[in-house]
PDB file of C-alpha atoms and ligand atoms in Angstrom:
ATOM      1  CA  UNK A  10    -144.643 179.259 151.348  1.00 64.00           C
ATOM      2  CA  UNK A  11    -143.946 175.965 153.189  1.00 79.00           C
ATOM      3  CA  UNK A  12    -140.390 175.521 154.421  1.00 92.00           C
ATOM      4  CA  UNK A  13    -138.620 172.219 153.640  1.00 96.00           C
ATOM      5  CA  UNK A  14    -137.333 170.466 156.750  1.00 98.00           C
ATOM      6  CA  UNK A  15    -133.917 168.866 157.265  1.00 98.00           C
ATOM      7  CA  UNK A  16    -132.072 167.720 160.399  1.00 98.00           C
ATOM      8  CA  UNK A  17    -128.946 166.140 161.814  1.00 98.00           C
ATOM      9  CA  UNK A  18    -129.380 163.119 164.084  1.00 98.00           C
ATOM     10  CA  UNK A  19    -126.656 162.136 166.568  1.00 97.00           C
ATOM     11  CA  UNK A  20    -126.091 161.156 170.184  1.00 96.00           C
ATOM     12  CA  UNK A  21    -125.006 163.475 171.780  1.00 94.00           C
ATOM     13  CA  UNK A  22    -125.856 166.326 169.398  1.00 95.00           C
ATOM     14  CA  UNK A  23    -125.921 169.626 171.325  1.00 92.00           C
ATOM     15  CA  UNK A  24    -122.365 170.526 170.160  1.00 89.00           C
ATOM     16  CA  UNK A  25    -123.278 170.224 166.442  1.00 94.00           C
ATOM     17  CA  UNK A  26    -122.379 173.137 164.152  1.00 96.00           C
ATOM     18  CA  UNK A  27    -124.477 171.699 161.301  1.00 98.00           C
ATOM     19  CA  UNK A  28    -127.650 173.775 161.978  1.00 98.00           C
ATOM     20  CA  UNK A  29    -125.581 176.991 161.795  1.00 97.00           C
ATOM     21  CA  UNK A  30    -123.725 175.839 158.651  1.00 98.00           C
ATOM     22  CA  UNK A  31    -126.948 174.952 156.818  1.00 98.00           C
ATOM     23  CA  UNK A  32    -128.636 178.180 157.957  1.00 98.00           C
ATOM     24  CA  UNK A  33    -125.709 180.112 156.436  1.00 98.00           C
ATOM     25  CA  UNK A  34    -125.928 178.083 153.198  1.00 98.00           C
ATOM     26  CA  UNK A  35    -129.705 178.696 153.025  1.00 98.00           C
ATOM     27  CA  UNK A  36    -129.294 182.440 153.528  1.00 98.00           C
ATOM     28  CA  UNK A  37    -126.514 182.650 150.950  1.00 98.00           C
ATOM     29  CA  UNK A  38    -128.439 180.700 148.264  1.00 98.00           C
ATOM     30  CA  UNK A  39    -131.948 182.001 149.058  1.00 97.00           C
ATOM     31  CA  UNK A  40    -133.228 178.467 149.726  1.00 97.00           C
ATOM     32  CA  UNK A  41    -136.166 178.229 152.137  1.00 96.00           C
ATOM     33  CA  UNK A  42    -135.225 175.441 154.523  1.00 97.00           C
ATOM     34  CA  UNK A  43    -135.304 174.711 158.248  1.00 97.00           C
ATOM     35  CA  UNK A  44    -132.480 172.541 159.644  1.00 98.00           C
ATOM     36  CA  UNK A  45    -132.503 171.324 163.226  1.00 98.00           C
ATOM     37  CA  UNK A  46    -130.416 169.018 165.457  1.00 98.00           C
ATOM     38  CA  UNK A  47    -132.111 166.066 167.139  1.00 98.00           C
ATOM     39  CA  UNK A  48    -130.716 163.753 169.806  1.00 98.00           C
ATOM     40  CA  UNK A  49    -131.375 160.211 168.589  1.00 98.00           C
ATOM     41  CA  UNK A  50    -129.933 157.247 170.545  1.00 98.00           C
ATOM     42  CA  UNK A  51    -128.838 154.360 168.274  1.00 97.00           C
ATOM     43  CA  UNK A  52    -131.823 152.146 169.225  1.00 97.00           C
ATOM     44  CA  UNK A  53    -134.271 154.847 168.068  1.00 98.00           C
ATOM     45  CA  UNK A  54    -132.780 155.633 164.638  1.00 98.00           C
ATOM     46  CA  UNK A  55    -135.183 153.649 162.476  1.00 98.00           C
ATOM     47  CA  UNK A  56    -138.312 155.054 164.147  1.00 98.00           C
ATOM     48  CA  UNK A  57    -136.880 158.597 164.243  1.00 98.00           C
ATOM     49  CA  UNK A  58    -136.141 158.506 160.491  1.00 98.00           C
ATOM     50  CA  UNK A  59    -139.654 157.244 159.727  1.00 97.00           C
ATOM     51  CA  UNK A  60    -141.342 159.832 161.969  1.00 98.00           C
ATOM     52  CA  UNK A  61    -139.219 162.635 160.490  1.00 98.00           C
ATOM     53  CA  UNK A  62    -140.168 161.727 156.917  1.00 97.00           C
ATOM     54  CA  UNK A  63    -143.856 161.155 157.763  1.00 96.00           C
ATOM     55  CA  UNK A  64    -143.870 164.697 159.193  1.00 95.00           C
ATOM     56  CA  UNK A  65    -142.634 166.112 155.877  1.00 94.00           C
ATOM     57  CA  UNK A  66    -138.845 165.873 156.482  1.00 97.00           C
ATOM     58  CA  UNK A  67    -136.862 165.930 153.209  1.00 97.00           C
ATOM     59  CA  UNK A  68    -133.320 164.949 154.211  1.00 98.00           C
ATOM     60  CA  UNK A  69    -131.059 164.022 157.120  1.00 98.00           C
ATOM     61  CA  UNK A  70    -127.457 164.043 158.199  1.00 98.00           C
ATOM     62  CA  UNK A  71    -126.219 161.340 160.555  1.00 98.00           C
ATOM     63  CA  UNK A  72    -123.293 161.840 162.899  1.00 96.00           C
ATOM     64  CA  UNK A  73    -121.669 159.828 165.711  1.00 91.00           C
ATOM     65  CA  UNK A  74    -122.611 157.098 166.548  1.00 93.00           C
ATOM     66  CA  UNK A  75    -125.238 156.578 163.821  1.00 96.00           C
ATOM     67  CA  UNK A  76    -123.333 156.424 160.510  1.00 95.00           C
ATOM     68  CA  UNK A  77    -122.821 152.648 160.417  1.00 95.00           C
ATOM     69  CA  UNK A  78    -126.422 152.071 161.524  1.00 97.00           C
ATOM     70  CA  UNK A  79    -127.551 154.384 158.722  1.00 98.00           C
ATOM     71  CA  UNK A  80    -125.662 152.166 156.297  1.00 97.00           C
ATOM     72  CA  UNK A  81    -127.699 149.173 157.496  1.00 98.00           C
ATOM     73  CA  UNK A  82    -130.983 151.064 157.475  1.00 98.00           C
ATOM     74  CA  UNK A  83    -131.223 152.619 154.011  1.00 98.00           C
ATOM     75  CA  UNK A  84    -132.735 150.830 151.016  1.00 98.00           C
ATOM     76  CA  UNK A  85    -130.258 152.172 148.455  1.00 98.00           C
ATOM     77  CA  UNK A  86    -126.630 153.253 148.753  1.00 98.00           C
ATOM     78  CA  UNK A  87    -124.596 155.528 146.489  1.00 98.00           C
ATOM     79  CA  UNK A  88    -121.249 154.029 145.357  1.00 95.00           C
ATOM     80  CA  UNK A  89    -119.305 156.257 147.776  1.00 94.00           C
ATOM     81  CA  UNK A  90    -121.491 155.226 150.752  1.00 96.00           C
ATOM     82  CA  UNK A  91    -120.999 151.612 149.693  1.00 95.00           C
ATOM     83  CA  UNK A  92    -117.236 152.174 149.630  1.00 92.00           C
ATOM     84  CA  UNK A  93    -117.163 153.949 153.006  1.00 93.00           C
ATOM     85  CA  UNK A  94    -119.437 151.413 154.691  1.00 93.00           C
ATOM     86  CA  UNK A  95    -121.279 154.254 156.399  1.00 94.00           C
ATOM     87  CA  UNK A  96    -123.953 156.881 155.662  1.00 97.00           C
ATOM     88  CA  UNK A  97    -123.880 160.537 156.719  1.00 97.00           C
ATOM     89  CA  UNK A  98    -126.540 161.879 154.338  1.00 98.00           C
ATOM     90  CA  UNK A  99    -130.062 160.556 153.799  1.00 98.00           C
ATOM     91  CA  UNK A 100    -132.527 161.564 151.090  1.00 98.00           C
ATOM     92  CA  UNK A 101    -135.707 160.096 149.655  1.00 98.00           C
ATOM     93  CA  UNK A 102    -136.126 159.314 145.963  1.00 96.00           C
ATOM     94  CA  UNK A 103    -139.706 158.318 145.045  1.00 93.00           C
ATOM     95  CA  UNK A 104    -140.177 157.223 148.681  1.00 92.00           C
ATOM     96  CA  UNK A 105    -137.038 155.028 148.562  1.00 97.00           C
ATOM     97  CA  UNK A 106    -134.731 155.708 151.528  1.00 98.00           C
ATOM     98  CA  UNK A 107    -131.284 156.466 150.039  1.00 98.00           C
ATOM     99  CA  UNK A 108    -127.933 156.860 151.798  1.00 98.00           C
ATOM    100  CA  UNK A 109    -124.820 158.735 150.682  1.00 98.00           C
ATOM    101  CA  UNK A 110    -121.508 159.573 152.333  1.00 97.00           C
ATOM    102  CA  UNK A 111    -120.084 163.067 151.784  1.00 97.00           C
ATOM    103  CA  UNK A 112    -117.235 162.921 154.348  1.00 97.00           C
ATOM    104  CA  UNK A 113    -114.616 161.692 151.862  1.00 97.00           C
ATOM    105  CA  UNK A 114    -115.384 164.275 149.199  1.00 97.00           C
ATOM    106  CA  UNK A 115    -115.524 166.917 151.959  1.00 98.00           C
ATOM    107  CA  UNK A 116    -112.005 166.047 153.081  1.00 98.00           C
ATOM    108  CA  UNK A 117    -110.598 165.965 149.533  1.00 98.00           C
ATOM    109  CA  UNK A 118    -112.137 169.393 148.734  1.00 98.00           C
ATOM    110  CA  UNK A 119    -110.721 170.904 151.913  1.00 98.00           C
ATOM    111  CA  UNK A 120    -107.246 169.494 151.254  1.00 98.00           C
ATOM    112  CA  UNK A 121    -107.082 170.339 147.559  1.00 98.00           C
ATOM    113  CA  UNK A 122    -109.378 173.339 146.923  1.00 98.00           C
ATOM    114  CA  UNK A 123    -109.127 175.151 150.282  1.00 98.00           C
ATOM    115  CA  UNK A 124    -105.599 174.284 151.432  1.00 98.00           C
ATOM    116  CA  UNK A 125    -104.128 173.970 147.926  1.00 98.00           C
ATOM    117  CA  UNK A 126    -102.494 170.561 148.483  1.00 98.00           C
ATOM    118  CA  UNK A 127    -101.645 168.054 145.752  1.00 98.00           C
ATOM    119  CA  UNK A 128    -102.215 164.442 146.789  1.00 98.00           C
ATOM    120  CA  UNK A 129    -101.107 162.631 143.653  1.00 98.00           C
ATOM    121  CA  UNK A 130     -97.702 160.992 144.124  1.00 98.00           C
ATOM    122  CA  UNK A 131     -97.562 161.902 147.834  1.00 98.00           C
ATOM    123  CA  UNK A 132     -96.705 159.656 150.790  1.00 98.00           C
ATOM    124  CA  UNK A 133     -99.804 159.707 153.013  1.00 98.00           C
ATOM    125  CA  UNK A 134    -100.221 158.406 156.561  1.00 98.00           C
ATOM    126  CA  UNK A 135    -103.584 157.973 158.301  1.00 98.00           C
ATOM    127  CA  UNK A 136    -103.521 157.638 162.099  1.00 98.00           C
ATOM    128  CA  UNK A 137    -106.538 155.627 163.282  1.00 97.00           C
ATOM    129  CA  UNK A 138    -108.724 152.944 161.746  1.00 96.00           C
ATOM    130  CA  UNK A 139    -112.221 153.761 163.034  1.00 91.00           C
ATOM    131  CA  UNK A 140    -115.293 155.027 161.178  1.00 88.00           C
ATOM    132  CA  UNK A 141    -113.710 158.304 160.050  1.00 91.00           C
ATOM    133  CA  UNK A 142    -110.608 156.559 158.656  1.00 94.00           C
ATOM    134  CA  UNK A 143    -112.795 154.080 156.806  1.00 92.00           C
ATOM    135  CA  UNK A 144    -114.682 156.941 155.120  1.00 92.00           C
ATOM    136  CA  UNK A 145    -111.553 158.673 153.799  1.00 96.00           C
ATOM    137  CA  UNK A 146    -109.310 155.797 152.637  1.00 97.00           C
ATOM    138  CA  UNK A 147    -111.179 155.245 149.335  1.00 96.00           C
ATOM    139  CA  UNK A 148    -111.345 158.932 148.291  1.00 96.00           C
ATOM    140  CA  UNK A 149    -107.657 159.403 149.219  1.00 98.00           C
ATOM    141  CA  UNK A 150    -106.595 156.384 147.149  1.00 98.00           C
ATOM    142  CA  UNK A 151    -108.616 157.760 144.208  1.00 96.00           C
ATOM    143  CA  UNK A 152    -106.206 160.737 144.246  1.00 97.00           C
ATOM    144  CA  UNK A 153    -103.372 158.299 143.382  1.00 98.00           C
ATOM    145  CA  UNK A 154    -100.879 158.945 146.195  1.00 98.00           C
ATOM    146  CA  UNK A 155     -97.446 157.222 145.982  1.00 98.00           C
ATOM    147  CA  UNK A 156     -98.718 155.045 148.826  1.00 98.00           C
ATOM    148  CA  UNK A 157    -101.040 155.150 151.822  1.00 98.00           C
ATOM    149  CA  UNK A 158    -100.157 153.782 155.257  1.00 98.00           C
ATOM    150  CA  UNK A 159    -102.667 153.244 158.074  1.00 98.00           C
ATOM    151  CA  UNK A 160    -101.297 153.174 161.627  1.00 98.00           C
ATOM    152  CA  UNK A 161    -103.553 152.130 164.475  1.00 98.00           C
ATOM    153  CA  UNK A 162    -103.323 151.210 168.165  1.00 96.00           C
ATOM    154  CA  UNK A 163    -105.293 148.019 167.472  1.00 97.00           C
ATOM    155  CA  UNK A 164    -103.433 146.602 164.485  1.00 97.00           C
ATOM    156  CA  UNK A 165    -106.225 144.178 163.528  1.00 97.00           C
ATOM    157  CA  UNK A 166    -108.578 147.089 162.731  1.00 96.00           C
ATOM    158  CA  UNK A 167    -105.951 148.648 160.432  1.00 97.00           C
ATOM    159  CA  UNK A 168    -105.417 145.270 158.759  1.00 98.00           C
ATOM    160  CA  UNK A 169    -109.135 144.959 158.096  1.00 95.00           C
ATOM    161  CA  UNK A 170    -109.126 148.363 156.356  1.00 95.00           C
ATOM    162  CA  UNK A 171    -105.955 147.513 154.435  1.00 96.00           C
ATOM    163  CA  UNK A 172    -107.548 144.355 153.050  1.00 96.00           C
ATOM    164  CA  UNK A 173    -110.843 146.066 152.231  1.00 93.00           C
ATOM    165  CA  UNK A 174    -109.187 148.829 150.176  1.00 96.00           C
ATOM    166  CA  UNK A 175    -106.201 146.956 148.681  1.00 96.00           C
ATOM    167  CA  UNK A 176    -107.906 146.787 145.270  1.00 95.00           C
ATOM    168  CA  UNK A 177    -107.974 150.591 145.037  1.00 96.00           C
ATOM    169  CA  UNK A 178    -104.263 151.341 145.389  1.00 96.00           C
ATOM    170  CA  UNK A 179    -100.990 150.911 147.238  1.00 97.00           C
ATOM    171  CA  UNK A 180    -101.900 150.547 150.907  1.00 98.00           C
ATOM    172  CA  UNK A 181    -100.140 149.055 153.931  1.00 98.00           C
ATOM    173  CA  UNK A 182    -100.672 149.000 157.694  1.00 98.00           C
ATOM    174  CA  UNK A 183     -98.429 149.412 160.724  1.00 98.00           C
ATOM    175  CA  UNK A 184     -98.334 149.834 164.484  1.00 97.00           C
ATOM    176  CA  UNK A 185     -97.350 153.241 165.892  1.00 97.00           C
ATOM    177  CA  UNK A 186     -94.056 151.731 167.135  1.00 96.00           C
ATOM    178  CA  UNK A 187     -93.043 150.726 163.586  1.00 97.00           C
ATOM    179  CA  UNK A 188     -93.422 154.278 162.275  1.00 97.00           C
ATOM    180  CA  UNK A 189     -89.893 155.135 163.476  1.00 96.00           C
ATOM    181  CA  UNK A 190     -87.598 156.110 160.593  1.00 96.00           C
ATOM    182  CA  UNK A 191     -90.475 156.690 158.132  1.00 98.00           C
ATOM    183  CA  UNK A 192     -91.426 160.032 156.529  1.00 98.00           C
ATOM    184  CA  UNK A 193     -94.707 161.299 155.083  1.00 98.00           C
ATOM    185  CA  UNK A 194     -95.818 164.295 153.002  1.00 98.00           C
ATOM    186  CA  UNK A 195     -99.278 164.326 154.585  1.00 98.00           C
ATOM    187  CA  UNK A 196    -100.292 162.950 157.984  1.00 98.00           C
ATOM    188  CA  UNK A 197    -104.008 162.792 158.779  1.00 98.00           C
ATOM    189  CA  UNK A 198    -105.170 162.242 162.340  1.00 98.00           C
ATOM    190  CA  UNK A 199    -108.372 160.183 162.260  1.00 97.00           C
ATOM    191  CA  UNK A 200    -108.066 158.972 165.853  1.00 96.00           C
ATOM    192  CA  UNK A 201    -110.387 160.299 168.514  1.00 90.00           C
ATOM    193  CA  UNK A 202    -107.372 160.915 170.806  1.00 89.00           C
ATOM    194  CA  UNK A 203    -107.611 164.684 170.202  1.00 83.00           C
ATOM    195  CA  UNK A 204    -111.059 164.672 171.810  1.00 82.00           C
ATOM    196  CA  UNK A 205    -109.242 164.082 175.124  1.00 87.00           C
ATOM    197  CA  UNK A 206    -106.322 166.393 174.300  1.00 89.00           C
ATOM    198  CA  UNK A 207    -104.130 163.323 173.697  1.00 92.00           C
ATOM    199  CA  UNK A 208    -101.899 162.190 170.847  1.00 94.00           C
ATOM    200  CA  UNK A 209    -100.920 158.780 169.529  1.00 93.00           C
ATOM    201  CA  UNK A 210     -97.195 158.108 170.203  1.00 93.00           C
ATOM    202  CA  UNK A 211     -95.450 159.607 167.132  1.00 97.00           C
ATOM    203  CA  UNK A 212     -91.693 159.419 166.425  1.00 96.00           C
ATOM    204  CA  UNK A 213     -89.456 162.405 165.593  1.00 95.00           C
ATOM    205  CA  UNK A 214     -88.904 163.051 161.880  1.00 96.00           C
ATOM    206  CA  UNK A 215     -92.263 161.626 160.798  1.00 98.00           C
ATOM    207  CA  UNK A 216     -93.154 164.745 158.783  1.00 98.00           C
ATOM    208  CA  UNK A 217     -91.140 164.919 155.549  1.00 98.00           C
ATOM    209  CA  UNK A 218     -89.586 168.269 154.542  1.00 97.00           C
ATOM    210  CA  UNK A 219     -92.441 170.473 153.288  1.00 97.00           C
ATOM    211  CA  UNK A 220     -94.997 168.029 154.717  1.00 98.00           C
ATOM    212  CA  UNK A 221     -98.447 168.845 156.148  1.00 98.00           C
ATOM    213  CA  UNK A 222    -100.657 167.672 159.002  1.00 98.00           C
ATOM    214  CA  UNK A 223    -104.455 167.506 159.152  1.00 98.00           C
ATOM    215  CA  UNK A 224    -106.621 166.646 162.158  1.00 97.00           C
ATOM    216  CA  UNK A 225    -110.122 165.454 161.218  1.00 97.00           C
ATOM    217  CA  UNK A 226    -111.247 166.765 164.582  1.00 94.00           C
ATOM    218  CA  UNK A 227    -111.975 170.480 164.949  1.00 93.00           C
ATOM    219  CA  UNK A 228    -112.187 172.708 168.001  1.00 90.00           C
ATOM    220  CA  UNK A 229    -112.282 176.390 168.885  1.00 90.00           C
ATOM    221  CA  UNK A 230    -108.593 176.173 169.887  1.00 91.00           C
ATOM    222  CA  UNK A 231    -105.851 174.329 167.922  1.00 94.00           C
ATOM    223  CA  UNK A 232    -106.084 170.606 168.694  1.00 95.00           C
ATOM    224  CA  UNK A 233    -103.199 168.647 170.251  1.00 95.00           C
ATOM    225  CA  UNK A 234    -102.398 167.156 166.825  1.00 97.00           C
ATOM    226  CA  UNK A 235    -102.505 170.519 165.009  1.00 97.00           C
ATOM    227  CA  UNK A 236    -100.062 171.875 167.622  1.00 96.00           C
ATOM    228  CA  UNK A 237     -97.843 168.776 167.272  1.00 97.00           C
ATOM    229  CA  UNK A 238     -97.689 169.342 163.507  1.00 98.00           C
ATOM    230  CA  UNK A 239     -96.656 172.973 163.874  1.00 97.00           C
ATOM    231  CA  UNK A 240     -94.063 172.112 166.519  1.00 97.00           C
ATOM    232  CA  UNK A 241     -92.556 169.365 164.317  1.00 97.00           C
ATOM    233  CA  UNK A 242     -92.070 171.280 161.066  1.00 97.00           C
ATOM    234  CA  UNK A 243     -95.346 170.933 159.119  1.00 98.00           C
ATOM    235  CA  UNK A 244     -95.757 173.810 156.660  1.00 98.00           C
ATOM    236  CA  UNK A 245     -99.546 173.514 157.078  1.00 98.00           C
ATOM    237  CA  UNK A 246    -101.263 172.006 160.117  1.00 98.00           C
ATOM    238  CA  UNK A 247    -105.040 172.310 159.861  1.00 98.00           C
ATOM    239  CA  UNK A 248    -108.063 170.998 161.711  1.00 97.00           C
ATOM    240  CA  UNK A 249    -111.213 169.417 160.234  1.00 97.00           C
ATOM    241  CA  UNK A 250    -113.511 172.465 160.251  1.00 97.00           C
ATOM    242  CA  UNK A 251    -113.125 172.868 156.477  1.00 98.00           C
ATOM    243  CA  UNK A 252    -113.993 169.190 155.983  1.00 98.00           C
ATOM    244  CA  UNK A 253    -117.109 169.645 158.122  1.00 98.00           C
ATOM    245  CA  UNK A 254    -118.288 172.588 156.010  1.00 98.00           C
ATOM    246  CA  UNK A 255    -117.411 170.855 152.715  1.00 98.00           C
ATOM    247  CA  UNK A 256    -119.274 167.642 153.602  1.00 98.00           C
ATOM    248  CA  UNK A 257    -122.270 169.797 154.573  1.00 98.00           C
ATOM    249  CA  UNK A 258    -122.097 171.671 151.251  1.00 98.00           C
ATOM    250  CA  UNK A 259    -122.182 168.374 149.357  1.00 98.00           C
ATOM    251  CA  UNK A 260    -125.240 167.256 151.369  1.00 98.00           C
ATOM    252  CA  UNK A 261    -126.931 170.616 150.656  1.00 98.00           C
ATOM    253  CA  UNK A 262    -126.223 170.095 146.956  1.00 98.00           C
ATOM    254  CA  UNK A 263    -127.728 166.577 147.050  1.00 98.00           C
ATOM    255  CA  UNK A 264    -130.904 167.910 148.682  1.00 98.00           C
ATOM    256  CA  UNK A 265    -131.339 171.249 146.936  1.00 98.00           C
ATOM    257  CA  UNK A 266    -129.414 170.962 143.638  1.00 98.00           C
ATOM    258  CA  UNK A 267    -127.582 174.189 144.536  1.00 98.00           C
ATOM    259  CA  UNK A 268    -123.912 174.318 145.529  1.00 98.00           C
ATOM    260  CA  UNK A 269    -123.213 176.906 148.251  1.00 98.00           C
ATOM    261  CA  UNK A 270    -119.930 178.798 148.516  1.00 98.00           C
ATOM    262  CA  UNK A 271    -118.003 177.342 151.421  1.00 98.00           C
ATOM    263  CA  UNK A 272    -115.218 179.886 151.996  1.00 97.00           C
ATOM    264  CA  UNK A 273    -117.413 182.582 153.640  1.00 98.00           C
ATOM    265  CA  UNK A 274    -118.973 179.966 155.923  1.00 98.00           C
ATOM    266  CA  UNK A 275    -115.571 178.613 157.003  1.00 97.00           C
ATOM    267  CA  UNK A 276    -114.403 182.196 157.668  1.00 96.00           C
ATOM    268  CA  UNK A 277    -117.476 182.969 159.745  1.00 96.00           C
ATOM    269  CA  UNK A 278    -117.096 179.812 161.881  1.00 96.00           C
ATOM    270  CA  UNK A 279    -113.393 180.570 162.413  1.00 94.00           C
ATOM    271  CA  UNK A 280    -114.228 184.158 163.402  1.00 93.00           C
ATOM    272  CA  UNK A 281    -116.888 182.915 165.867  1.00 90.00           C
ATOM    273  CA  UNK A 282    -114.333 180.480 167.370  1.00 87.00           C
ATOM    274  CA  UNK A 283    -111.712 183.263 167.681  1.00 83.00           C
ATOM    275  CA  UNK A 284    -114.247 185.451 169.529  1.00 83.00           C
ATOM    276  CA  UNK A 285    -114.874 182.619 172.008  1.00 77.00           C
ATOM    277  CA  UNK A 286    -111.173 182.099 172.753  1.00 69.00           C
ATOM    278  CA  UNK A 287    -110.082 185.751 173.325  1.00 59.00           C
TER     279      UNK A 287
HETATM  280  P1  NDP B  10    -113.995 155.808 166.160  1.00 84.99           P
HETATM  281  O1  NDP B  10    -114.387 155.669 167.587  1.00 84.99           O
HETATM  282  O2  NDP B  10    -114.676 155.001 165.108  1.00 84.99           O
HETATM  283  O3  NDP B  10    -112.412 155.467 166.020  1.00 84.99           O
HETATM  284  C1  NDP B  10    -111.495 156.027 166.913  1.00 84.99           C
HETATM  285  C2  NDP B  10    -110.072 155.745 166.444  1.00 84.99           C
HETATM  286  O4  NDP B  10    -109.187 156.449 167.322  1.00 84.99           O
HETATM  287  C3  NDP B  10    -109.649 154.274 166.510  1.00 84.99           C
HETATM  288  O5  NDP B  10    -108.746 154.017 165.463  1.00 84.99           O
HETATM  289  C4  NDP B  10    -108.943 154.191 167.879  1.00 84.99           C
HETATM  290  O6  NDP B  10    -107.984 153.172 167.958  1.00 84.99           O
HETATM  291  C5  NDP B  10    -108.244 155.530 167.885  1.00 84.99           C
HETATM  292  N1  NDP B  10    -107.896 156.033 169.242  1.00 84.99           N
HETATM  293  C6  NDP B  10    -108.745 156.466 170.191  1.00 84.99           C
HETATM  294  N2  NDP B  10    -108.056 156.929 171.263  1.00 84.99           N
HETATM  295  C7  NDP B  10    -106.731 156.767 170.974  1.00 84.99           C
HETATM  296  C8  NDP B  10    -105.518 157.078 171.661  1.00 84.99           C
HETATM  297  N3  NDP B  10    -105.540 157.618 172.891  1.00 84.99           N
HETATM  298  N4  NDP B  10    -104.351 156.814 171.055  1.00 84.99           N
HETATM  299  C9  NDP B  10    -104.328 156.260 169.814  1.00 84.99           C
HETATM  300  N5  NDP B  10    -105.432 155.956 169.100  1.00 84.99           N
HETATM  301  C10 NDP B  10    -106.633 156.214 169.671  1.00 84.99           C
HETATM  302  O7  NDP B  10    -114.098 157.379 165.848  1.00 84.99           O
HETATM  303  P2  NDP B  10    -114.286 158.072 164.409  1.00 84.99           P
HETATM  304  O8  NDP B  10    -113.383 157.382 163.463  1.00 84.99           O
HETATM  305  O9  NDP B  10    -115.720 158.144 164.055  1.00 84.99           O
HETATM  306  O10 NDP B  10    -113.812 159.587 164.677  1.00 84.99           O
HETATM  307  C11 NDP B  10    -112.427 159.934 164.763  1.00 84.99           C
HETATM  308  C12 NDP B  10    -112.276 161.454 164.742  1.00 84.99           C
HETATM  309  O11 NDP B  10    -112.649 161.985 163.475  1.00 84.99           O
HETATM  310  C13 NDP B  10    -113.130 162.167 165.793  1.00 84.99           C
HETATM  311  O12 NDP B  10    -112.306 163.133 166.429  1.00 84.99           O
HETATM  312  C14 NDP B  10    -114.212 162.866 164.960  1.00 84.99           C
HETATM  313  O13 NDP B  10    -114.631 164.062 165.573  1.00 84.99           O
HETATM  314  C15 NDP B  10    -113.481 163.145 163.655  1.00 84.99           C
HETATM  315  N6  NDP B  10    -114.375 163.327 162.477  1.00 84.99           N
HETATM  316  C16 NDP B  10    -114.419 164.536 161.841  1.00 84.99           C
HETATM  317  C17 NDP B  10    -115.222 164.749 160.733  1.00 84.99           C
HETATM  318  C18 NDP B  10    -115.248 166.119 160.063  1.00 84.99           C
HETATM  319  O14 NDP B  10    -116.164 166.413 159.280  1.00 84.99           O
HETATM  320  N7  NDP B  10    -114.271 166.982 160.307  1.00 84.99           N
HETATM  321  C19 NDP B  10    -116.080 163.691 160.179  1.00 84.99           C
HETATM  322  C20 NDP B  10    -115.952 162.427 160.904  1.00 84.99           C
HETATM  323  C21 NDP B  10    -115.138 162.283 162.025  1.00 84.99           C
HETATM  324  P3  NDP B  10    -108.405 151.646 168.349  1.00 84.99           P
HETATM  325  O15 NDP B  10    -108.930 151.039 167.082  1.00 84.99           O
HETATM  326  O16 NDP B  10    -107.138 151.041 168.811  1.00 84.99           O
HETATM  327  O17 NDP B  10    -109.433 151.764 169.430  1.00 84.99           O
END
């Protein structure tokens, strides 16, 4: 029987865990698919997508730095891709190139279903105003927090996000310096500072009593922000591995109509990471 082909495009891409995640989903659900990772520089995206589909490819994930380009490229957008302004999942419907964004739903499922958090009525802070922040603001506001604050090094980028999403709920923006004296129930790090082992400048007392921290970045060892959360009183301080697996599960569902169980896949990836760090 022919195997349906899927892939993730990014630049660079060698670090991607997506081929392993989708192989585990396929094994678990008995779906016959092949999923590979392909290095695609931004200037080659359009041709690479066309060549992939002409060769029988059925669906794609896009990762850094291609998500915004994917948004421009597709012919039809789902409402959540429209809201996010970026595309991480591509599928074809009657030869129409369609784009979706599963990052937001992936984050919400990890926070609520996996970590057991309630977001409604909570004071939420997002650090960063880049592509990842843009993808999660809408889905977070849909959970009806008490309010959402975006803090960013470049204030103008936070302001742009604040204006874009103001119709969806109570949202405001701030510099890092003006965070002093404020308290939040959930702080999400959507900056890329963790990639370099760095942290934005955060004041003491930022985490409210019983509050939680979440770093969208994931790594085999706890990230600088996950460690900061634990050292400053967060009752949960998690990285973005669960979000990665959940957004992949949603893409798998879009392509195959089957929803894989995510918990065993998250456990396996955590166990693999632990083996690497001992
Ligand atoms: P972008 O490059 O679009 O944005 C980077 C953001 O980080 C900007 O707000 C930038 O501020 C800020 N920043 C960078 N360095 C610093 C620093 N030293 N101090 C303070 N702020 C800093 O990146 P993305 O939004 O695409 O990605 C952000 C993170 O989210 C990455 O770590 C990525 O791996 C992760 N991610 C995880 C996903 C998952 O599934 N778990 C999915 C998507 C992303 P400024 O505007 O001032 O430059």
